JSON list of C-alpha atoms in Angstrom, two decimals:
[
{"chain": "A", "resi": 1, "resn": "GLN", "atom": "CA", "xyz": [-39.38, 127.54, 203.93]},
{"chain": "A", "resi": 2, "resn": "GLN", "atom": "CA", "xyz": [-39.98, 129.84, 206.91]},
{"chain": "A", "resi": 3, "resn": "GLN", "atom": "CA", "xyz": [-41.80, 127.98, 209.74]},
{"chain": "A", "resi": 4, "resn": "VAL", "atom": "CA", "xyz": [-44.45, 129.96, 211.77]},
{"chain": "A", "resi": 5, "resn": "LYS", "atom": "CA", "xyz": [-45.43, 128.49, 215.28]},
{"chain": "A", "resi": 6, "resn": "GLN", "atom": "CA", "xyz": [-48.69, 129.70, 216.66]},
{"chain": "A", "resi": 7, "resn": "SER", "atom": "CA", "xyz": [-50.05, 128.97, 220.09]},
{"chain": "A", "resi": 8, "resn": "PRO", "atom": "CA", "xyz": [-52.43, 128.36, 221.54]},
{"chain": "A", "resi": 9, "resn": "GLN", "atom": "CA", "xyz": [-54.46, 126.31, 219.20]},
{"chain": "A", "resi": 10, "resn": "SER", "atom": "CA", "xyz": [-57.69, 127.10, 220.80]},
{"chain": "A", "resi": 11, "resn": "LEU", "atom": "CA", "xyz": [-58.44, 129.76, 223.49]},
{"chain": "A", "resi": 12, "resn": "ILE", "atom": "CA", "xyz": [-61.49, 130.53, 225.54]},
{"chain": "A", "resi": 13, "resn": "VAL", "atom": "CA", "xyz": [-61.92, 133.95, 227.05]},
{"chain": "A", "resi": 14, "resn": "GLN", "atom": "CA", "xyz": [-64.59, 135.69, 229.16]},
{"chain": "A", "resi": 15, "resn": "LYS", "atom": "CA", "xyz": [-66.13, 138.78, 228.00]},
{"chain": "A", "resi": 16, "resn": "GLY", "atom": "CA", "xyz": [-64.04, 141.54, 228.75]},
{"chain": "A", "resi": 17, "resn": "GLY", "atom": "CA", "xyz": [-60.88, 139.75, 229.09]},
{"chain": "A", "resi": 18, "resn": "ILE", "atom": "CA", "xyz": [-57.62, 139.71, 227.24]},
{"chain": "A", "resi": 19, "resn": "SER", "atom": "CA", "xyz": [-57.05, 137.29, 224.57]},
{"chain": "A", "resi": 20, "resn": "ILE", "atom": "CA", "xyz": [-53.38, 136.69, 223.73]},
{"chain": "A", "resi": 21, "resn": "ILE", "atom": "CA", "xyz": [-52.17, 134.56, 220.90]},
{"chain": "A", "resi": 22, "resn": "ASN", "atom": "CA", "xyz": [-48.36, 134.02, 220.26]},
{"chain": "A", "resi": 23, "resn": "CYS", "atom": "CA", "xyz": [-46.16, 133.53, 216.90]},
{"chain": "A", "resi": 24, "resn": "ALA", "atom": "CA", "xyz": [-42.79, 132.33, 216.68]},
{"chain": "A", "resi": 25, "resn": "TYR", "atom": "CA", "xyz": [-41.05, 132.62, 213.34]},
{"chain": "A", "resi": 26, "resn": "GLU", "atom": "CA", "xyz": [-37.38, 131.54, 212.04]},
{"chain": "A", "resi": 27, "resn": "ASN", "atom": "CA", "xyz": [-36.08, 134.16, 209.68]},
{"chain": "A", "resi": 28, "resn": "THR", "atom": "CA", "xyz": [-35.89, 137.76, 209.62]},
{"chain": "A", "resi": 29, "resn": "ALA", "atom": "CA", "xyz": [-35.08, 138.52, 206.02]},
{"chain": "A", "resi": 30, "resn": "PHE", "atom": "CA", "xyz": [-38.03, 140.59, 205.50]},
{"chain": "A", "resi": 31, "resn": "ASP", "atom": "CA", "xyz": [-40.20, 143.22, 207.52]},
{"chain": "A", "resi": 32, "resn": "TYR", "atom": "CA", "xyz": [-43.63, 142.90, 207.61]},
{"chain": "A", "resi": 33, "resn": "PHE", "atom": "CA", "xyz": [-45.60, 140.68, 210.12]},
{"chain": "A", "resi": 34, "resn": "PRO", "atom": "CA", "xyz": [-49.62, 140.64, 209.73]},
{"chain": "A", "resi": 35, "resn": "TRP", "atom": "CA", "xyz": [-52.42, 139.07, 211.83]},
{"chain": "A", "resi": 36, "resn": "TYR", "atom": "CA", "xyz": [-55.51, 137.91, 210.07]},
{"chain": "A", "resi": 37, "resn": "GLN", "atom": "CA", "xyz": [-58.75, 137.21, 211.32]},
{"chain": "A", "resi": 38, "resn": "GLN", "atom": "CA", "xyz": [-61.32, 134.65, 209.37]},
{"chain": "A", "resi": 39, "resn": "PHE", "atom": "CA", "xyz": [-64.99, 134.20, 210.31]},
{"chain": "A", "resi": 40, "resn": "PRO", "atom": "CA", "xyz": [-66.54, 130.76, 209.31]},
{"chain": "A", "resi": 41, "resn": "GLY", "atom": "CA", "xyz": [-67.41, 130.86, 205.67]},
{"chain": "A", "resi": 42, "resn": "LYS", "atom": "CA", "xyz": [-65.11, 133.84, 205.09]},
{"chain": "A", "resi": 43, "resn": "GLY", "atom": "CA", "xyz": [-61.71, 134.49, 203.75]},
{"chain": "A", "resi": 44, "resn": "PRO", "atom": "CA", "xyz": [-58.93, 135.81, 206.04]},
{"chain": "A", "resi": 45, "resn": "ALA", "atom": "CA", "xyz": [-58.92, 139.49, 206.49]},
{"chain": "A", "resi": 46, "resn": "LEU", "atom": "CA", "xyz": [-56.03, 141.72, 207.71]},
{"chain": "A", "resi": 47, "resn": "LEU", "atom": "CA", "xyz": [-56.47, 142.69, 211.18]},
{"chain": "A", "resi": 48, "resn": "ILE", "atom": "CA", "xyz": [-53.17, 144.81, 212.10]},
{"chain": "A", "resi": 49, "resn": "ALA", "atom": "CA", "xyz": [-49.87, 144.34, 211.12]},
{"chain": "A", "resi": 50, "resn": "ILE", "atom": "CA", "xyz": [-46.18, 145.46, 212.67]},
{"chain": "A", "resi": 51, "resn": "ARG", "atom": "CA", "xyz": [-42.88, 146.24, 210.87]},
{"chain": "A", "resi": 52, "resn": "PRO", "atom": "CA", "xyz": [-39.90, 145.17, 213.29]},
{"chain": "A", "resi": 53, "resn": "ASP", "atom": "CA", "xyz": [-38.29, 148.60, 213.77]},
{"chain": "A", "resi": 54, "resn": "VAL", "atom": "CA", "xyz": [-41.16, 149.20, 216.42]},
{"chain": "A", "resi": 55, "resn": "SER", "atom": "CA", "xyz": [-41.99, 147.02, 219.35]},
{"chain": "A", "resi": 56, "resn": "GLU", "atom": "CA", "xyz": [-45.56, 147.63, 219.71]},
{"chain": "A", "resi": 57, "resn": "LYS", "atom": "CA", "xyz": [-48.48, 148.49, 217.31]},
{"chain": "A", "resi": 58, "resn": "LYS", "atom": "CA", "xyz": [-51.78, 149.34, 218.77]},
{"chain": "A", "resi": 59, "resn": "GLU", "atom": "CA", "xyz": [-55.27, 149.79, 216.94]},
{"chain": "A", "resi": 60, "resn": "GLY", "atom": "CA", "xyz": [-58.18, 150.24, 218.93]},
{"chain": "A", "resi": 61, "resn": "ARG", "atom": "CA", "xyz": [-58.47, 147.10, 220.96]},
{"chain": "A", "resi": 62, "resn": "PHE", "atom": "CA", "xyz": [-55.90, 144.98, 219.03]},
{"chain": "A", "resi": 63, "resn": "THR", "atom": "CA", "xyz": [-52.34, 145.53, 219.88]},
{"chain": "A", "resi": 64, "resn": "ILE", "atom": "CA", "xyz": [-49.44, 143.60, 218.50]},
{"chain": "A", "resi": 65, "resn": "SER", "atom": "CA", "xyz": [-46.07, 143.40, 220.66]},
{"chain": "A", "resi": 66, "resn": "PHE", "atom": "CA", "xyz": [-42.93, 142.41, 218.85]},
{"chain": "A", "resi": 67, "resn": "ASN", "atom": "CA", "xyz": [-39.69, 140.98, 219.80]},
{"chain": "A", "resi": 68, "resn": "LYS", "atom": "CA", "xyz": [-37.28, 140.93, 217.07]},
{"chain": "A", "resi": 69, "resn": "SER", "atom": "CA", "xyz": [-34.53, 139.33, 219.26]},
{"chain": "A", "resi": 70, "resn": "ALA", "atom": "CA", "xyz": [-36.83, 136.31, 220.55]},
{"chain": "A", "resi": 71, "resn": "LYS", "atom": "CA", "xyz": [-38.28, 136.39, 217.08]},
{"chain": "A", "resi": 72, "resn": "GLN", "atom": "CA", "xyz": [-41.75, 136.31, 218.46]},
{"chain": "A", "resi": 73, "resn": "PHE", "atom": "CA", "xyz": [-44.79, 138.35, 217.92]},
{"chain": "A", "resi": 74, "resn": "SER", "atom": "CA", "xyz": [-48.23, 138.43, 219.89]},
{"chain": "A", "resi": 75, "resn": "LEU", "atom": "CA", "xyz": [-51.41, 139.72, 219.30]},
{"chain": "A", "resi": 76, "resn": "HIS", "atom": "CA", "xyz": [-53.28, 141.03, 222.48]},
{"chain": "A", "resi": 77, "resn": "ILE", "atom": "CA", "xyz": [-57.11, 141.56, 222.09]},
{"chain": "A", "resi": 78, "resn": "MET", "atom": "CA", "xyz": [-58.19, 143.89, 225.09]},
{"chain": "A", "resi": 79, "resn": "ASP", "atom": "CA", "xyz": [-61.76, 144.06, 226.36]},
{"chain": "A", "resi": 80, "resn": "SER", "atom": "CA", "xyz": [-62.57, 140.77, 224.34]},
{"chain": "A", "resi": 81, "resn": "GLN", "atom": "CA", "xyz": [-66.09, 140.66, 222.74]},
{"chain": "A", "resi": 82, "resn": "PRO", "atom": "CA", "xyz": [-68.31, 137.81, 221.31]},
{"chain": "A", "resi": 83, "resn": "GLY", "atom": "CA", "xyz": [-67.97, 139.28, 218.10]},
{"chain": "A", "resi": 84, "resn": "ASP", "atom": "CA", "xyz": [-64.38, 138.58, 218.38]},
{"chain": "A", "resi": 85, "resn": "SER", "atom": "CA", "xyz": [-65.00, 134.93, 218.26]},
{"chain": "A", "resi": 86, "resn": "ALA", "atom": "CA", "xyz": [-63.14, 133.81, 215.23]},
{"chain": "A", "resi": 87, "resn": "THR", "atom": "CA", "xyz": [-59.83, 132.04, 213.83]},
{"chain": "A", "resi": 88, "resn": "TYR", "atom": "CA", "xyz": [-56.58, 134.34, 214.11]},
{"chain": "A", "resi": 89, "resn": "PHE", "atom": "CA", "xyz": [-53.61, 133.41, 212.06]},
{"chain": "A", "resi": 90, "resn": "CYS", "atom": "CA", "xyz": [-50.05, 135.21, 212.01]},
{"chain": "A", "resi": 91, "resn": "ALA", "atom": "CA", "xyz": [-48.14, 135.20, 209.05]},
{"chain": "A", "resi": 92, "resn": "ALA", "atom": "CA", "xyz": [-44.33, 135.82, 208.49]},
{"chain": "A", "resi": 93, "resn": "PRO", "atom": "CA", "xyz": [-42.78, 136.55, 205.11]},
{"chain": "A", "resi": 94, "resn": "GLY", "atom": "CA", "xyz": [-40.89, 133.58, 203.67]},
{"chain": "A", "resi": 95, "resn": "ASN", "atom": "CA", "xyz": [-39.47, 132.34, 200.45]},
{"chain": "A", "resi": 96, "resn": "THR", "atom": "CA", "xyz": [-43.25, 132.93, 199.45]},
{"chain": "A", "resi": 97, "resn": "PRO", "atom": "CA", "xyz": [-44.94, 136.46, 200.39]},
{"chain": "A", "resi": 98, "resn": "LEU", "atom": "CA", "xyz": [-46.38, 135.00, 203.66]},
{"chain": "A", "resi": 99, "resn": "VAL", "atom": "CA", "xyz": [-46.29, 131.89, 205.40]},
{"chain": "A", "resi": 100, "resn": "PHE", "atom": "CA", "xyz": [-49.29, 131.55, 207.79]},
{"chain": "A", "resi": 101, "resn": "GLY", "atom": "CA", "xyz": [-49.59, 130.14, 211.14]},
{"chain": "A", "resi": 102, "resn": "LYS", "atom": "CA", "xyz": [-52.12, 127.11, 211.83]},
{"chain": "A", "resi": 103, "resn": "GLY", "atom": "CA", "xyz": [-54.30, 129.53, 213.44]},
{"chain": "A", "resi": 104, "resn": "THR", "atom": "CA", "xyz": [-55.81, 129.75, 216.97]},
{"chain": "A", "resi": 105, "resn": "ARG", "atom": "CA", "xyz": [-59.72, 129.56, 217.17]},
{"chain": "A", "resi": 106, "resn": "LEU", "atom": "CA", "xyz": [-60.91, 132.23, 219.77]},
{"chain": "A", "resi": 107, "resn": "SER", "atom": "CA", "xyz": [-64.08, 131.62, 221.89]},
{"chain": "A", "resi": 108, "resn": "VAL", "atom": "CA", "xyz": [-65.34, 134.82, 223.61]},
{"chain": "A", "resi": 109, "resn": "ILE", "atom": "CA", "xyz": [-68.16, 133.80, 226.06]},
{"chain": "A", "resi": 110, "resn": "ALA", "atom": "CA", "xyz": [-70.30, 135.88, 227.97]},
{"chain": "B", "resi": 1, "resn": "GLU", "atom": "CA", "xyz": [-64.48, 149.12, 196.84]},
{"chain": "B", "resi": 2, "resn": "ALA", "atom": "CA", "xyz": [-65.37, 145.82, 195.61]},
{"chain": "B", "resi": 3, "resn": "GLY", "atom": "CA", "xyz": [-63.67, 142.85, 196.91]},
{"chain": "B", "resi": 4, "resn": "VAL", "atom": "CA", "xyz": [-62.06, 139.88, 195.58]},
{"chain": "B", "resi": 5, "resn": "ALA", "atom": "CA", "xyz": [-64.58, 137.86, 194.00]},
{"chain": "B", "resi": 6, "resn": "GLN", "atom": "CA", "xyz": [-64.58, 133.87, 193.59]},
{"chain": "B", "resi": 7, "resn": "SER", "atom": "CA", "xyz": [-66.70, 131.44, 192.18]},
{"chain": "B", "resi": 8, "resn": "PRO", "atom": "CA", "xyz": [-68.28, 129.10, 192.70]},
{"chain": "B", "resi": 9, "resn": "ARG", "atom": "CA", "xyz": [-68.49, 128.87, 196.57]},
{"chain": "B", "resi": 10, "resn": "TYR", "atom": "CA", "xyz": [-69.33, 125.44, 196.84]},
{"chain": "B", "resi": 11, "resn": "LYS", "atom": "CA", "xyz": [-68.31, 122.47, 194.55]},
{"chain": "B", "resi": 12, "resn": "ILE", "atom": "CA", "xyz": [-68.52, 118.87, 194.76]},
{"chain": "B", "resi": 13, "resn": "ILE", "atom": "CA", "xyz": [-67.26, 116.30, 192.64]},
{"chain": "B", "resi": 14, "resn": "GLU", "atom": "CA", "xyz": [-66.06, 112.83, 192.44]},
{"chain": "B", "resi": 15, "resn": "LYS", "atom": "CA", "xyz": [-62.26, 111.77, 192.56]},
{"chain": "B", "resi": 16, "resn": "ARG", "atom": "CA", "xyz": [-60.67, 111.83, 188.92]},
{"chain": "B", "resi": 17, "resn": "GLN", "atom": "CA", "xyz": [-63.18, 114.61, 187.82]},
{"chain": "B", "resi": 18, "resn": "SER", "atom": "CA", "xyz": [-61.87, 118.05, 186.65]},
{"chain": "B", "resi": 19, "resn": "VAL", "atom": "CA", "xyz": [-62.86, 121.18, 188.43]},
{"chain": "B", "resi": 20, "resn": "ALA", "atom": "CA", "xyz": [-61.97, 125.08, 187.81]},
{"chain": "B", "resi": 21, "resn": "PHE", "atom": "CA", "xyz": [-62.16, 128.11, 190.16]},
{"chain": "B", "resi": 22, "resn": "TRP", "atom": "CA", "xyz": [-62.60, 131.51, 188.87]},
{"chain": "B", "resi": 23, "resn": "CYS", "atom": "CA", "xyz": [-61.18, 134.52, 190.66]},
{"chain": "B", "resi": 24, "resn": "ASN", "atom": "CA", "xyz": [-61.54, 138.27, 189.70]},
{"chain": "B", "resi": 25, "resn": "PRO", "atom": "CA", "xyz": [-59.21, 140.66, 191.96]},
{"chain": "B", "resi": 26, "resn": "ILE", "atom": "CA", "xyz": [-59.61, 143.95, 193.08]},
{"chain": "B", "resi": 27, "resn": "SER", "atom": "CA", "xyz": [-59.45, 146.63, 190.64]},
{"chain": "B", "resi": 28, "resn": "GLY", "atom": "CA", "xyz": [-55.72, 147.64, 190.39]},
{"chain": "B", "resi": 29, "resn": "HIS", "atom": "CA", "xyz": [-53.98, 145.01, 192.41]},
{"chain": "B", "resi": 30, "resn": "ALA", "atom": "CA", "xyz": [-51.10, 143.52, 190.29]},
{"chain": "B", "resi": 31, "resn": "THR", "atom": "CA", "xyz": [-50.49, 140.55, 192.31]},
{"chain": "B", "resi": 32, "resn": "LEU", "atom": "CA", "xyz": [-53.02, 137.76, 192.80]},
{"chain": "B", "resi": 33, "resn": "TYR", "atom": "CA", "xyz": [-52.49, 134.62, 194.74]},
{"chain": "B", "resi": 34, "resn": "TRP", "atom": "CA", "xyz": [-54.27, 131.21, 195.28]},
{"chain": "B", "resi": 35, "resn": "TYR", "atom": "CA", "xyz": [-54.03, 129.53, 198.49]},
{"chain": "B", "resi": 36, "resn": "GLN", "atom": "CA", "xyz": [-55.20, 126.06, 199.46]},
{"chain": "B", "resi": 37, "resn": "GLN", "atom": "CA", "xyz": [-56.63, 125.99, 203.26]},
{"chain": "B", "resi": 38, "resn": "ILE", "atom": "CA", "xyz": [-57.12, 122.48, 204.57]},
{"chain": "B", "resi": 39, "resn": "LEU", "atom": "CA", "xyz": [-59.52, 122.41, 207.50]},
{"chain": "B", "resi": 40, "resn": "GLY", "atom": "CA", "xyz": [-58.02, 123.53, 210.75]},
{"chain": "B", "resi": 41, "resn": "GLN", "atom": "CA", "xyz": [-54.87, 124.75, 208.96]},
{"chain": "B", "resi": 42, "resn": "GLY", "atom": "CA", "xyz": [-53.67, 128.06, 207.72]},
{"chain": "B", "resi": 43, "resn": "PRO", "atom": "CA", "xyz": [-53.52, 128.73, 204.04]},
{"chain": "B", "resi": 44, "resn": "LYS", "atom": "CA", "xyz": [-50.85, 127.25, 201.74]},
{"chain": "B", "resi": 45, "resn": "LEU", "atom": "CA", "xyz": [-49.63, 129.26, 198.83]},
{"chain": "B", "resi": 46, "resn": "LEU", "atom": "CA", "xyz": [-50.05, 127.46, 195.78]},
{"chain": "B", "resi": 47, "resn": "ILE", "atom": "CA", "xyz": [-49.15, 130.08, 193.05]},
{"chain": "B", "resi": 48, "resn": "GLN", "atom": "CA", "xyz": [-48.52, 133.96, 192.72]},
{"chain": "B", "resi": 49, "resn": "PHE", "atom": "CA", "xyz": [-48.80, 136.07, 189.75]},
{"chain": "B", "resi": 50, "resn": "GLN", "atom": "CA", "xyz": [-47.43, 139.36, 189.06]},
{"chain": "B", "resi": 51, "resn": "ASN", "atom": "CA", "xyz": [-49.59, 140.64, 186.49]},
{"chain": "B", "resi": 52, "resn": "ASN", "atom": "CA", "xyz": [-49.98, 137.77, 183.78]},
{"chain": "B", "resi": 53, "resn": "GLY", "atom": "CA", "xyz": [-46.27, 136.38, 184.83]},
{"chain": "B", "resi": 54, "resn": "VAL", "atom": "CA", "xyz": [-46.19, 133.64, 187.80]},
{"chain": "B", "resi": 55, "resn": "VAL", "atom": "CA", "xyz": [-43.85, 134.85, 190.31]},
{"chain": "B", "resi": 56, "resn": "ASP", "atom": "CA", "xyz": [-43.74, 131.53, 192.54]},
{"chain": "B", "resi": 57, "resn": "ASP", "atom": "CA", "xyz": [-45.42, 127.81, 191.82]},
{"chain": "B", "resi": 58, "resn": "SER", "atom": "CA", "xyz": [-43.05, 125.85, 193.99]},
{"chain": "B", "resi": 59, "resn": "GLN", "atom": "CA", "xyz": [-46.09, 124.43, 195.97]},
{"chain": "B", "resi": 60, "resn": "LEU", "atom": "CA", "xyz": [-48.37, 124.12, 192.94]},
{"chain": "B", "resi": 61, "resn": "PRO", "atom": "CA", "xyz": [-48.65, 120.09, 192.36]},
{"chain": "B", "resi": 62, "resn": "LYS", "atom": "CA", "xyz": [-48.05, 120.56, 188.52]},
{"chain": "B", "resi": 63, "resn": "ASP", "atom": "CA", "xyz": [-48.98, 117.07, 187.81]},
{"chain": "B", "resi": 64, "resn": "ARG", "atom": "CA", "xyz": [-52.79, 117.92, 188.57]},
{"chain": "B", "resi": 65, "resn": "PHE", "atom": "CA", "xyz": [-52.96, 121.66, 189.34]},
{"chain": "B", "resi": 66, "resn": "SER", "atom": "CA", "xyz": [-52.68, 124.32, 186.53]},
{"chain": "B", "resi": 67, "resn": "ALA", "atom": "CA", "xyz": [-53.60, 128.30, 186.83]},
{"chain": "B", "resi": 68, "resn": "GLU", "atom": "CA", "xyz": [-53.32, 130.86, 184.45]},
{"chain": "B", "resi": 69, "resn": "ARG", "atom": "CA", "xyz": [-54.07, 134.89, 184.56]},
{"chain": "B", "resi": 70, "resn": "LEU", "atom": "CA", "xyz": [-54.98, 135.95, 181.48]},
{"chain": "B", "resi": 71, "resn": "LYS", "atom": "CA", "xyz": [-54.61, 139.74, 180.57]},
{"chain": "B", "resi": 72, "resn": "GLY", "atom": "CA", "xyz": [-53.37, 140.22, 184.34]},
{"chain": "B", "resi": 73, "resn": "VAL", "atom": "CA", "xyz": [-56.55, 140.38, 185.56]},
{"chain": "B", "resi": 74, "resn": "ASP", "atom": "CA", "xyz": [-58.85, 137.35, 186.23]},
{"chain": "B", "resi": 75, "resn": "SER", "atom": "CA", "xyz": [-57.25, 133.98, 187.25]},
{"chain": "B", "resi": 76, "resn": "THR", "atom": "CA", "xyz": [-58.56, 130.54, 186.91]},
{"chain": "B", "resi": 77, "resn": "LEU", "atom": "CA", "xyz": [-57.19, 127.43, 188.74]},
{"chain": "B", "resi": 78, "resn": "LYS", "atom": "CA", "xyz": [-57.79, 124.07, 187.72]},
{"chain": "B", "resi": 79, "resn": "ILE", "atom": "CA", "xyz": [-57.49, 120.56, 188.95]},
{"chain": "B", "resi": 80, "resn": "GLN", "atom": "CA", "xyz": [-57.39, 117.58, 186.73]},
{"chain": "B", "resi": 81, "resn": "PRO", "atom": "CA", "xyz": [-57.87, 114.98, 187.82]},
{"chain": "B", "resi": 82, "resn": "ALA", "atom": "CA", "xyz": [-59.02, 115.56, 191.44]},
{"chain": "B", "resi": 83, "resn": "LYS", "atom": "CA", "xyz": [-57.94, 113.23, 194.47]},
{"chain": "B", "resi": 84, "resn": "LEU", "atom": "CA", "xyz": [-59.51, 112.96, 197.80]},
{"chain": "B", "resi": 85, "resn": "GLU", "atom": "CA", "xyz": [-56.95, 114.91, 199.57]},
{"chain": "B", "resi": 86, "resn": "ASP", "atom": "CA", "xyz": [-57.67, 117.77, 197.38]},
{"chain": "B", "resi": 87, "resn": "SER", "atom": "CA", "xyz": [-60.77, 118.49, 199.48]},
{"chain": "B", "resi": 88, "resn": "ALA", "atom": "CA", "xyz": [-60.13, 122.00, 201.03]},
{"chain": "B", "resi": 89, "resn": "VAL", "atom": "CA", "xyz": [-61.21, 125.90, 200.43]},
{"chain": "B", "resi": 90, "resn": "TYR", "atom": "CA", "xyz": [-59.29, 127.62, 197.91]},
{"chain": "B", "resi": 91, "resn": "LEU", "atom": "CA", "xyz": [-58.66, 131.10, 198.41]},
{"chain": "B", "resi": 92, "resn": "CYS", "atom": "CA", "xyz": [-57.94, 133.86, 195.90]},
{"chain": "B", "resi": 93, "resn": "ALA", "atom": "CA", "xyz": [-56.11, 137.00, 197.12]},
{"chain": "B", "resi": 94, "resn": "SER", "atom": "CA", "xyz": [-54.90, 140.24, 195.38]},
{"chain": "B", "resi": 95, "resn": "SER", "atom": "CA", "xyz": [-52.50, 142.97, 196.84]},
{"chain": "B", "resi": 96, "resn": "LEU", "atom": "CA", "xyz": [-50.39, 146.17, 195.97]},
{"chain": "B", "resi": 97, "resn": "LEU", "atom": "CA", "xyz": [-48.06, 145.43, 198.76]},
{"chain": "B", "resi": 98, "resn": "PRO", "atom": "CA", "xyz": [-46.79, 141.82, 199.79]},
{"chain": "B", "resi": 99, "resn": "GLY", "atom": "CA", "xyz": [-48.08, 141.68, 203.00]},
{"chain": "B", "resi": 100, "resn": "GLU", "atom": "CA", "xyz": [-51.20, 143.29, 202.70]},
{"chain": "B", "resi": 101, "resn": "GLN", "atom": "CA", "xyz": [-53.34, 140.62, 201.03]},
{"chain": "B", "resi": 102, "resn": "PHE", "atom": "CA", "xyz": [-57.18, 140.99, 200.53]},
{"chain": "B", "resi": 103, "resn": "PHE", "atom": "CA", "xyz": [-58.73, 137.56, 200.41]},
{"chain": "B", "resi": 104, "resn": "GLY", "atom": "CA", "xyz": [-61.93, 136.58, 198.63]},
{"chain": "B", "resi": 105, "resn": "PRO", "atom": "CA", "xyz": [-64.44, 134.33, 200.59]},
{"chain": "B", "resi": 106, "resn": "GLY", "atom": "CA", "xyz": [-62.97, 131.10, 198.88]},
{"chain": "B", "resi": 107, "resn": "THR", "atom": "CA", "xyz": [-64.44, 128.10, 197.09]},
{"chain": "B", "resi": 108, "resn": "ARG", "atom": "CA", "xyz": [-65.09, 125.00, 199.23]},
{"chain": "B", "resi": 109, "resn": "LEU", "atom": "CA", "xyz": [-64.19, 122.00, 197.22]},
{"chain": "B", "resi": 110, "resn": "THR", "atom": "CA", "xyz": [-65.50, 118.63, 198.44]},
{"chain": "B", "resi": 111, "resn": "VAL", "atom": "CA", "xyz": [-63.98, 115.51, 196.26]},
{"chain": "B", "resi": 112, "resn": "LEU", "atom": "CA", "xyz": [-65.71, 112.23, 196.92]}
]
């Protein structure tokens, strides 16, 4: 079963700063690596995703950097805002369609 | 576009009781998933349906959990009998593409 290791567990960032969350995976049999954002009391929502044929994908303030040789990908949130405070999950394909990391709780403080 | 609907949103039961959760996926999504999310952890897949057939139920505790998806649309997940460790949020998701899953709000189950 695919293992996905996510770090850090929690993160506190000043408003306007850069939030960085990292994810390491084991297998590369599939081609889709998403990040999900979850607010309290809500289900996870797809935030941004990357395919391994590119090294970076940017959507607004959110960027995924992908390092295929290292089997790592990271989420960067530029100009972090209090509204970004949530739990973020990386996911990677495995024997099941997606295996999720344990999550990173991000708090953006003013 | 309407999202994934789940009910109930909250449920409190005593151990050894039974409970059922309902999910209505996004219209046209052939694939439906049930996940268990324990507090402080990521979602863990319990079962995946493609239309009304089971694709993967390898992590479903079949001695107490069951799920069905009649007519390839709505789905129900049942726990009978419940144990204390079943306390979690049960998430339903649906998708057209395997990675692009759309989640419902979940059902928070507390087993006393």
